[in-house]
mmCIF file of C-alpha atoms in Angstrom:
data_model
loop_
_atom_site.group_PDB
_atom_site.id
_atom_site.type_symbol
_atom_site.label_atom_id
_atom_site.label_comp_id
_atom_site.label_asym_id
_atom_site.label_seq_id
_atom_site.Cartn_x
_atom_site.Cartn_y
_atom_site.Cartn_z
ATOM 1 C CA UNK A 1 -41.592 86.442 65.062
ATOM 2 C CA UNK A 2 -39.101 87.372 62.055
ATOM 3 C CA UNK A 3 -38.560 90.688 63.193
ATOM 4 C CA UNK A 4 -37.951 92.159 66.889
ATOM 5 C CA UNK A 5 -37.264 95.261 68.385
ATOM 6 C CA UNK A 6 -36.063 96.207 71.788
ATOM 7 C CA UNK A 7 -37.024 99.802 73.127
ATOM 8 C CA UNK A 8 -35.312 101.230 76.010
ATOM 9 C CA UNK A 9 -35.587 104.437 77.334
ATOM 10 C CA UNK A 10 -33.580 106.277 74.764
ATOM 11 C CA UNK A 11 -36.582 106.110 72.337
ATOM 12 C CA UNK A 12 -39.062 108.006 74.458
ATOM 13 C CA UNK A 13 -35.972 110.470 75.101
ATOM 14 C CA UNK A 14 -35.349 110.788 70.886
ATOM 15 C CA UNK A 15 -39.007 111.909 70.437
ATOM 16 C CA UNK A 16 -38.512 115.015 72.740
ATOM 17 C CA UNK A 17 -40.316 113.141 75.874
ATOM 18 C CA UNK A 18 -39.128 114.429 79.393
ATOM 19 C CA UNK A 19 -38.477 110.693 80.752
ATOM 20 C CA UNK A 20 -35.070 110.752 82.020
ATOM 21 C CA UNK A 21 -34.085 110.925 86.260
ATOM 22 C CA UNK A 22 -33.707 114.469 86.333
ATOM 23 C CA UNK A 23 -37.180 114.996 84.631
ATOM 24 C CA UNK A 24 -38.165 112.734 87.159
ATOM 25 C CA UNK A 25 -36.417 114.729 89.784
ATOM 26 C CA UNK A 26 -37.977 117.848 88.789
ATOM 27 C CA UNK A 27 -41.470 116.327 89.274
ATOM 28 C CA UNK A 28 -40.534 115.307 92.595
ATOM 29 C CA UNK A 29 -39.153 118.519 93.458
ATOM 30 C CA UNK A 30 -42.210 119.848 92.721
ATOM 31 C CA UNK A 31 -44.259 117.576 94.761
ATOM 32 C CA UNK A 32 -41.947 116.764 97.578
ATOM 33 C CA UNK A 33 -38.515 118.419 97.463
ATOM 34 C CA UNK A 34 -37.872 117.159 101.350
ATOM 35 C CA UNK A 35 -38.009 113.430 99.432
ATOM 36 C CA UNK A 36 -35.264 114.708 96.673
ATOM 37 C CA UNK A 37 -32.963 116.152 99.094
ATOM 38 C CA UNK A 38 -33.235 113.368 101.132
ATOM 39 C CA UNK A 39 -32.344 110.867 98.780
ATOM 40 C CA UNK A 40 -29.296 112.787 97.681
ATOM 41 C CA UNK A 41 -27.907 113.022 101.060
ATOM 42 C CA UNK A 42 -28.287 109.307 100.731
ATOM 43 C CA UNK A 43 -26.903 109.055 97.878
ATOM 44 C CA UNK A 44 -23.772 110.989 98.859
ATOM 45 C CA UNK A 45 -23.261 108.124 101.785
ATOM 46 C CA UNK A 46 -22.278 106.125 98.817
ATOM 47 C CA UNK A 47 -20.308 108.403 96.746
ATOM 48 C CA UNK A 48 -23.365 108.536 93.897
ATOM 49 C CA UNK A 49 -23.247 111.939 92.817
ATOM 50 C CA UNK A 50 -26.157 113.472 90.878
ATOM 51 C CA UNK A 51 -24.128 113.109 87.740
ATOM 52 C CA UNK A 52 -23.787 109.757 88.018
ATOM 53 C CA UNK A 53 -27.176 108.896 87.372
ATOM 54 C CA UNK A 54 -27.381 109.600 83.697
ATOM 55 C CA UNK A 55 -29.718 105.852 82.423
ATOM 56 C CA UNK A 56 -32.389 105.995 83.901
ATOM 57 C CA UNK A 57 -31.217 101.980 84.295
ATOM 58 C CA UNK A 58 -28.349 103.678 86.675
ATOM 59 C CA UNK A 59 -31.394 104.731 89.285
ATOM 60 C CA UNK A 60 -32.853 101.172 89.487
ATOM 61 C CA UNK A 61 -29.571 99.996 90.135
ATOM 62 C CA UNK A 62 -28.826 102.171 92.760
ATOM 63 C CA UNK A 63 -31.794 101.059 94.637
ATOM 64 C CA UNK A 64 -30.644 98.127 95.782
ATOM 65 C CA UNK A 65 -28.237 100.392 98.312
ATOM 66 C CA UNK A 66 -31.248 101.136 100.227
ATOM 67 C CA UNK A 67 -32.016 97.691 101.480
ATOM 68 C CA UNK A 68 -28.674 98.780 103.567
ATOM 69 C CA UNK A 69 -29.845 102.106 104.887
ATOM 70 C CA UNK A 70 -28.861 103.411 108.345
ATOM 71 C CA UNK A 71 -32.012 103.294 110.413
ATOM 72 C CA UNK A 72 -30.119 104.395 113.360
ATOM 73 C CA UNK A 73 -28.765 107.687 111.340
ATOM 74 C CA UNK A 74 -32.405 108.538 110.246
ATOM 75 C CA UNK A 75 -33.961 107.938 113.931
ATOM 76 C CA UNK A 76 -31.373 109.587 115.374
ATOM 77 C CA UNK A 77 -32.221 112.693 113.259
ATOM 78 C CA UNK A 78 -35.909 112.700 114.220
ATOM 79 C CA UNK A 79 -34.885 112.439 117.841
ATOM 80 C CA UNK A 80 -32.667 115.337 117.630
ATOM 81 C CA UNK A 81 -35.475 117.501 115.823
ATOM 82 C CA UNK A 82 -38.027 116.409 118.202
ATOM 83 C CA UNK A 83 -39.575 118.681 121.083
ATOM 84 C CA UNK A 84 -37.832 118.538 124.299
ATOM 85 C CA UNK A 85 -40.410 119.993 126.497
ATOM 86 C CA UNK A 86 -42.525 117.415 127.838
ATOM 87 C CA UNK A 87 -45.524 119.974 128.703
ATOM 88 C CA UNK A 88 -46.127 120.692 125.212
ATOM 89 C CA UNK A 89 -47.944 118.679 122.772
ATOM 90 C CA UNK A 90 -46.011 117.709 120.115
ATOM 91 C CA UNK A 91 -43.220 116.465 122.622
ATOM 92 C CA UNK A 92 -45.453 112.964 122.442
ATOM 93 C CA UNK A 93 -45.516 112.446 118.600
ATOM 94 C CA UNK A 94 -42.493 114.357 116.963
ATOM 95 C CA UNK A 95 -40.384 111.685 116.931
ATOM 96 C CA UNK A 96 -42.808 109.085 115.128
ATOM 97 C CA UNK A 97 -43.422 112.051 112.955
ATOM 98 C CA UNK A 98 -40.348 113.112 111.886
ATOM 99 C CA UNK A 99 -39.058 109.140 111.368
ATOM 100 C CA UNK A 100 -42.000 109.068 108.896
ATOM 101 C CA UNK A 101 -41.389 111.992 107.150
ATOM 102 C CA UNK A 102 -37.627 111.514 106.970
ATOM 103 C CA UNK A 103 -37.844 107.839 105.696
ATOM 104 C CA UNK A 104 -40.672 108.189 103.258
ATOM 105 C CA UNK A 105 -37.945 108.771 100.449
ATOM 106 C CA UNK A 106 -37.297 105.185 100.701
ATOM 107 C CA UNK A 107 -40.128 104.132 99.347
ATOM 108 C CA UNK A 108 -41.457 106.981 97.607
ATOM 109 C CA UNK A 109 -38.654 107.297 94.938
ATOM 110 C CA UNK A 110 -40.301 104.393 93.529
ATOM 111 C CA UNK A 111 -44.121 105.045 94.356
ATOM 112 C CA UNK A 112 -44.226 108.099 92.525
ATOM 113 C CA UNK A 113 -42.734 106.407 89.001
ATOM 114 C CA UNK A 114 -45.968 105.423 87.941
ATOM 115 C CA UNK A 115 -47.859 108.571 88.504
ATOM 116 C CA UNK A 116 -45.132 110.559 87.063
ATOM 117 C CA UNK A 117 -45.535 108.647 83.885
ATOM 118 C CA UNK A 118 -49.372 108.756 83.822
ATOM 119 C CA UNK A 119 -49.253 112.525 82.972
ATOM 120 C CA UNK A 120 -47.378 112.230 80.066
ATOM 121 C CA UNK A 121 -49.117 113.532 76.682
ATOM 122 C CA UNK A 122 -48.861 112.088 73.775
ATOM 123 C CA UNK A 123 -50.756 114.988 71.094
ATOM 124 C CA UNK A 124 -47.894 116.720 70.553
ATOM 125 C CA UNK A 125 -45.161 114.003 70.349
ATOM 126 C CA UNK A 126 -43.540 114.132 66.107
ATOM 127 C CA UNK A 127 -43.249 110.820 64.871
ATOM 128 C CA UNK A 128 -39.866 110.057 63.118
ATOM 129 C CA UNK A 129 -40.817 109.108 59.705
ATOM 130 C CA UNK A 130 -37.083 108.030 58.819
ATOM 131 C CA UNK A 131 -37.480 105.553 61.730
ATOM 132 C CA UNK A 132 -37.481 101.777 60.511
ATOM 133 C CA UNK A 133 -40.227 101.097 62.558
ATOM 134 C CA UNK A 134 -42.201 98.064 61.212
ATOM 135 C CA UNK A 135 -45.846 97.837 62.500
ATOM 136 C CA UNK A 136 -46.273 93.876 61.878
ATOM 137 C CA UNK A 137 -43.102 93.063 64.114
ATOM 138 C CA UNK A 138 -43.101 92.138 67.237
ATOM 139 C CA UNK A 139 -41.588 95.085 70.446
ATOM 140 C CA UNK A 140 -40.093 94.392 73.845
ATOM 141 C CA UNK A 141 -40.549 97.874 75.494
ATOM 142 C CA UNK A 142 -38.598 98.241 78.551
ATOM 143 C CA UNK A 143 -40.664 101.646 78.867
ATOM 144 C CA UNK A 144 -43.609 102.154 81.165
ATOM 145 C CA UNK A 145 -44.775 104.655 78.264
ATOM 146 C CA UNK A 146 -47.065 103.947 74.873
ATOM 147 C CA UNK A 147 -45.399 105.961 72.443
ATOM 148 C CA UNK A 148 -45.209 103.009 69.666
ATOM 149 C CA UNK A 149 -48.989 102.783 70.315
ATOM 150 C CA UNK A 150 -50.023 106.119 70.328
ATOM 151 C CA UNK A 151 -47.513 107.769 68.143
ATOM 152 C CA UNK A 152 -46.662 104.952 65.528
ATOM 153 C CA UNK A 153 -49.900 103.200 65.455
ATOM 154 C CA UNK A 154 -48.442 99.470 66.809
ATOM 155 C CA UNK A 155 -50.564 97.342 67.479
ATOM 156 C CA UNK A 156 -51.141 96.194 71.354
ATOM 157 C CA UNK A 157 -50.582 92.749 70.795
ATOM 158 C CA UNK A 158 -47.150 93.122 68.851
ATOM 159 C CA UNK A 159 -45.927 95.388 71.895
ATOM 160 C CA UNK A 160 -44.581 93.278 75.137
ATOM 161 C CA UNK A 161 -44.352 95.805 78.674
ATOM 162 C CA UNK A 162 -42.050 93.445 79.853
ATOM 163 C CA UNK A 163 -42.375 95.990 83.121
ATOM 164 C CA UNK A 164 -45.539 97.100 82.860
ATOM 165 C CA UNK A 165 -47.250 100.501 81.902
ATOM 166 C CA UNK A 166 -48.073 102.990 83.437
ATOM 167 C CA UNK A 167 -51.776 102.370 82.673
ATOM 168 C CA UNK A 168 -51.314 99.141 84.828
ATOM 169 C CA UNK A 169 -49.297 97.841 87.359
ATOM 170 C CA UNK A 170 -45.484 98.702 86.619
ATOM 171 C CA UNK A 171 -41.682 97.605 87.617
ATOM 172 C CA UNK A 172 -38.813 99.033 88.515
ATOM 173 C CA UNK A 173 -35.717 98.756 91.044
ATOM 174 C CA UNK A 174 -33.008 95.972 90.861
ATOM 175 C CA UNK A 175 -32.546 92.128 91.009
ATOM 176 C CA UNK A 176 -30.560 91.830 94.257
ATOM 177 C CA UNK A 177 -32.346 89.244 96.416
ATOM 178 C CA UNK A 178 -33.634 92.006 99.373
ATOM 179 C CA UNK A 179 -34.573 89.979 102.514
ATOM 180 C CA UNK A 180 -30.976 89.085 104.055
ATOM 181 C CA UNK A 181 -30.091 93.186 103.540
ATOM 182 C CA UNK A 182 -33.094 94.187 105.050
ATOM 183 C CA UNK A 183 -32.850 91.667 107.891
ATOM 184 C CA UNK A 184 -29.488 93.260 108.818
ATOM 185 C CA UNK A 185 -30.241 96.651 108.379
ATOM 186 C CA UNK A 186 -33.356 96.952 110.689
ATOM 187 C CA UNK A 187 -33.434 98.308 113.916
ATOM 188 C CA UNK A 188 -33.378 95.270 116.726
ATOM 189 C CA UNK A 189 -35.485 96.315 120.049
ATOM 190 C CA UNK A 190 -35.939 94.568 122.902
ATOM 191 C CA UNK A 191 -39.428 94.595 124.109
ATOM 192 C CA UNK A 192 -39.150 93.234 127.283
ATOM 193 C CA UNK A 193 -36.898 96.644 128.400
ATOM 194 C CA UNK A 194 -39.854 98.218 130.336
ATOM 195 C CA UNK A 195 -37.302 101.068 130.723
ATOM 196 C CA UNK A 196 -37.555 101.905 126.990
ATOM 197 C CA UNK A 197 -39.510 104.953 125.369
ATOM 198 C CA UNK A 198 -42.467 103.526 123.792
ATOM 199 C CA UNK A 199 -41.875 106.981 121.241
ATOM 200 C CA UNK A 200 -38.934 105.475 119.976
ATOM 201 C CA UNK A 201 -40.053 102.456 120.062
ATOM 202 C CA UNK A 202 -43.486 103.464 117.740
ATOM 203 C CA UNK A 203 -40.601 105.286 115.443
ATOM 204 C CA UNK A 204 -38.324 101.849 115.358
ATOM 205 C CA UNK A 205 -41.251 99.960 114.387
ATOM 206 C CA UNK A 206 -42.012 102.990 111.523
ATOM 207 C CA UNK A 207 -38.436 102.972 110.300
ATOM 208 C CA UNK A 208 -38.587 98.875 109.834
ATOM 209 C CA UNK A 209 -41.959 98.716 108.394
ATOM 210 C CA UNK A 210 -40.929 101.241 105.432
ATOM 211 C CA UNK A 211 -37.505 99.039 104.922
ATOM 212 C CA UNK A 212 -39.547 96.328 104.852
ATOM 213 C CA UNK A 213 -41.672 97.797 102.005
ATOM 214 C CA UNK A 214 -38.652 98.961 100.022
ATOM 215 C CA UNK A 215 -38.612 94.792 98.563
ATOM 216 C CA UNK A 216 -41.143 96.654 96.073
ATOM 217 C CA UNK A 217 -37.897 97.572 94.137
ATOM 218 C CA UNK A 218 -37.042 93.546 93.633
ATOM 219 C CA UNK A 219 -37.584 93.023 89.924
ATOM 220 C CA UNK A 220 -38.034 89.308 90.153
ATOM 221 C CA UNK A 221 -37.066 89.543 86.730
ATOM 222 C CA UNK A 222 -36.326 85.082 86.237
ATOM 223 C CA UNK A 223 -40.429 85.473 87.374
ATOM 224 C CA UNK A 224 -41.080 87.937 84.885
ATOM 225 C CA UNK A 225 -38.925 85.231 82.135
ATOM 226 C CA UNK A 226 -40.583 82.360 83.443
ATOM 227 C CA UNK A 227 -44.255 83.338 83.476
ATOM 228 C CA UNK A 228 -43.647 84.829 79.805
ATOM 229 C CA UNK A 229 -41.473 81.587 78.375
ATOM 230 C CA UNK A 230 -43.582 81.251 75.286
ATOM 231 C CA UNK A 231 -42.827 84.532 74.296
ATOM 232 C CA UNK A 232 -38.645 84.275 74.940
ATOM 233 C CA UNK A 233 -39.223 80.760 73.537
ATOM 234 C CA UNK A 234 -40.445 82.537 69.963
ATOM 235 C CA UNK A 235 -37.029 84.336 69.253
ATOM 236 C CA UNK A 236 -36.178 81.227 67.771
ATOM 237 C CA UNK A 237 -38.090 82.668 65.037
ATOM 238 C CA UNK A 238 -36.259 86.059 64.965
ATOM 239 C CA UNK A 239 -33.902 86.850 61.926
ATOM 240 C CA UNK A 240 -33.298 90.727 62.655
ATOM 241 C CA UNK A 241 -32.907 92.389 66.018
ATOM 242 C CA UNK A 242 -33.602 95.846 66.271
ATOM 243 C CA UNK A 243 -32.166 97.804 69.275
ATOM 244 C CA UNK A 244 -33.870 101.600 70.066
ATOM 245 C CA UNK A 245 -32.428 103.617 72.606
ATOM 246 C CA UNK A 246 -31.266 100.732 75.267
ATOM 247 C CA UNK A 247 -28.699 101.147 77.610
ATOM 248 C CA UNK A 248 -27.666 97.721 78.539
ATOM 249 C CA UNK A 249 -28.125 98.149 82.127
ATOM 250 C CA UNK A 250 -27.017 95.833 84.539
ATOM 251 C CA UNK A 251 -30.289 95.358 85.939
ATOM 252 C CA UNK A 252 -32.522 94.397 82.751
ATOM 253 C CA UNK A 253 -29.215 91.991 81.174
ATOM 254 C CA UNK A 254 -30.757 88.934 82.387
ATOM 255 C CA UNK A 255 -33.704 89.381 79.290
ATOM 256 C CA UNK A 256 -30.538 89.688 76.699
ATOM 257 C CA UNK A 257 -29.304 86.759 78.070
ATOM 258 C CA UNK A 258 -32.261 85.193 77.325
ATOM 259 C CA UNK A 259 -32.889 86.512 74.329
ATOM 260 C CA UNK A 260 -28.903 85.774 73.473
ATOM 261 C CA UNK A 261 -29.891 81.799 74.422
ATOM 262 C CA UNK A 262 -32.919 81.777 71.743
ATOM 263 C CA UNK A 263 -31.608 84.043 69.093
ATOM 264 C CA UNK A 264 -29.333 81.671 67.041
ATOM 265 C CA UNK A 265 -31.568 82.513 64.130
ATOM 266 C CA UNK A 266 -30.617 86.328 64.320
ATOM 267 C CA UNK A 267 -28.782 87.467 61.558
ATOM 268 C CA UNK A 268 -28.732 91.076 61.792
ATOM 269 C CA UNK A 269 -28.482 93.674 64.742
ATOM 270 C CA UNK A 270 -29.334 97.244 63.784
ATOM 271 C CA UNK A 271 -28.718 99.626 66.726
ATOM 272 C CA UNK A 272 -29.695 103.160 67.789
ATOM 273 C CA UNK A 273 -27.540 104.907 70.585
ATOM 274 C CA UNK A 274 -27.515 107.514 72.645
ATOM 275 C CA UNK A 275 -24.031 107.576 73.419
ATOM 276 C CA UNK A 276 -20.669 105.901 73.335
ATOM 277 C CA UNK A 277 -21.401 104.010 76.634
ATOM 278 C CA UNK A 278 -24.389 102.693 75.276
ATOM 279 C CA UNK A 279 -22.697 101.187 72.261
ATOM 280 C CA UNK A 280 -19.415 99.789 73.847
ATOM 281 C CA UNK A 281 -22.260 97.843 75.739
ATOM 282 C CA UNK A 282 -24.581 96.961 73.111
ATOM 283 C CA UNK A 283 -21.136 95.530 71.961
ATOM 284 C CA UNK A 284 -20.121 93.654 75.100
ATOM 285 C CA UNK A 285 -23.712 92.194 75.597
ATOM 286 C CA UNK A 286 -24.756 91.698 72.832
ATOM 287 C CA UNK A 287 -23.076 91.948 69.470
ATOM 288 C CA UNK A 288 -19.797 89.654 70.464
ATOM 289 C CA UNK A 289 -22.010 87.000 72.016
ATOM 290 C CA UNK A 290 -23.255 86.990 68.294
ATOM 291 C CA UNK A 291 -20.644 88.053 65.861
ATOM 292 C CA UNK A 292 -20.168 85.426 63.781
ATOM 293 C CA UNK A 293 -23.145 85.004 62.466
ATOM 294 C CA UNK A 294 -24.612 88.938 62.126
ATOM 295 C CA UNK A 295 -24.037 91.868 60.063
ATOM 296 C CA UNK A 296 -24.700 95.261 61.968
ATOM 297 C CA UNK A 297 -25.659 98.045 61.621
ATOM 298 C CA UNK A 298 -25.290 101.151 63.871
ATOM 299 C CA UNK A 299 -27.090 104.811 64.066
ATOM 300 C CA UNK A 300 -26.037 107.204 66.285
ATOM 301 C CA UNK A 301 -29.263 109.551 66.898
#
């Protein structure tokens, strides 16, 4: 490869596309808007405020926080919204109801990502015609989306999903390690105590079975390196780098690392931002590892 580009979310976003987390957040408003406020409140436990989730690389890395959720907060909620009247009905399953409903955000923030995407259309999305875009080069899209395909015409086999599509299986979350979070932040039981309530106990064993599925957000990204080496092995071959809308997010820096490590060919950078933030780190991460040897050029779109 002579020629790559890197697409990040920024591209989709130029084009007009509803992709960022608050278009996301609207959809799940829509669909679920118990999960959204949820998740806030969650968020506010670790001074995130909405506004602070502007990347949609800020959301993934926020996810690792909820290997460290508070069971006991959330089962203590569905206890104290439970029936209290033991002739009724529901007294026997509120708890184990409401513990599902009031954890499901845990998972379902990240569930919901690929079916979200799927709906996208692509008939009315403008292509840029003063867009560099080469069709012979080779494209590391960070996006689960197929606007180069279906709006620029590149080929599938020059486009890389490092993280999938949303046509197939897709990634997302962070790289922090999950099991020795998750270990401490489950709910202990003893289940020899033959004085316990087997309703709480039913909700404990909810609550630690949804953590437990929330190691869906580990990227795994060295994996994702490793199984695709002759690929990060070929920028040893690349004399331009092309950068489209990336944010340099802490949780995808491991591939510019990588590609950092092969790149001593590169001899140019040419860079489209979003905003300041976004070039300070295009700068940190990636331009002064290779400023001696590059000429750059920068577009602010």
């Amino acid at each position: 490869m002579k020629k790559l580009y890197i697409i990040g979310n920024g591209f989709d976003i130029h084009h007009g596309m509803k992709t960022q987390y608050r278009d996301y957040k609207n959809y799940l408003k829509q669909k679920d808007s118990q999960l959204v406020e949820d998740f806030d409140e969650f968020l506010d436990c670790y001074d995130i405020s909405k506004e602070d989730i502007q990347n949609w690389s800020d959301l993934e890395a926020y996810t690792q926080n909820i290997y460290c959720v508070d069971l006991y907060q959330i089962l203590d909620r569905s206890i104290d919204c439970s029936e209290t009247d033991m002739d009724r009905a529901s007294y026997w399953h509120d708890i184990q109801y409401n513990s599902e409903e009031y954890s499901k955000w845990i998972t379902d923030i990240g569930f919901n990502v690929k079916e979200w995407i799927q709906q996208i259309e692509y008939a009315s999305i403008t292509k840029d015609s003063e867009l560099p875009i080469d069709t012979t080069a080779t494209y590391i899209n960070f996006n689960y989306t197929e606007t180069l395909q279906s709006v620029y015409g590149i080929p599938d086999n020059n486009v890389f999903h490092i993280h999938g599509k949303a046509t197939d299986e897709i990634v997302f979350g962070n790289n922090c390690f999950p099991d020795d979070k998750i270990n401490i932040s489950i709910i202990k039981t003893d289940s020899n105590n033959e004085d316990s309530d087997w309703r709480i106990d039913e909700a404990v064993n909810i609550l630690n079975s949804r953590l437990k599925e929330s190691k869906s957000y580990y990227k795994k990204s060295d994996e994702i390196i490793l199984k695709n080496r002759r690929f990060f092995e070929s920028i040893v071959e690349c004399q331009e780098l092309v950068i489209m809308g990336f944010s340099f997010g802490s949780e995808d820096l491991c591939y510019i690392h990588k590609i950092i490590e092969k790149g001593f060919n590169i001899q140019k950078l040419t860079v489209f931002y979003r905003t300041k933030e976004d070039f300070r780190r295009f700068v940190k991460h990636l331009y002064m590892p290779l400023s001696e040897q590059v000429t750059v050029e920068s577009r602010l779109w």
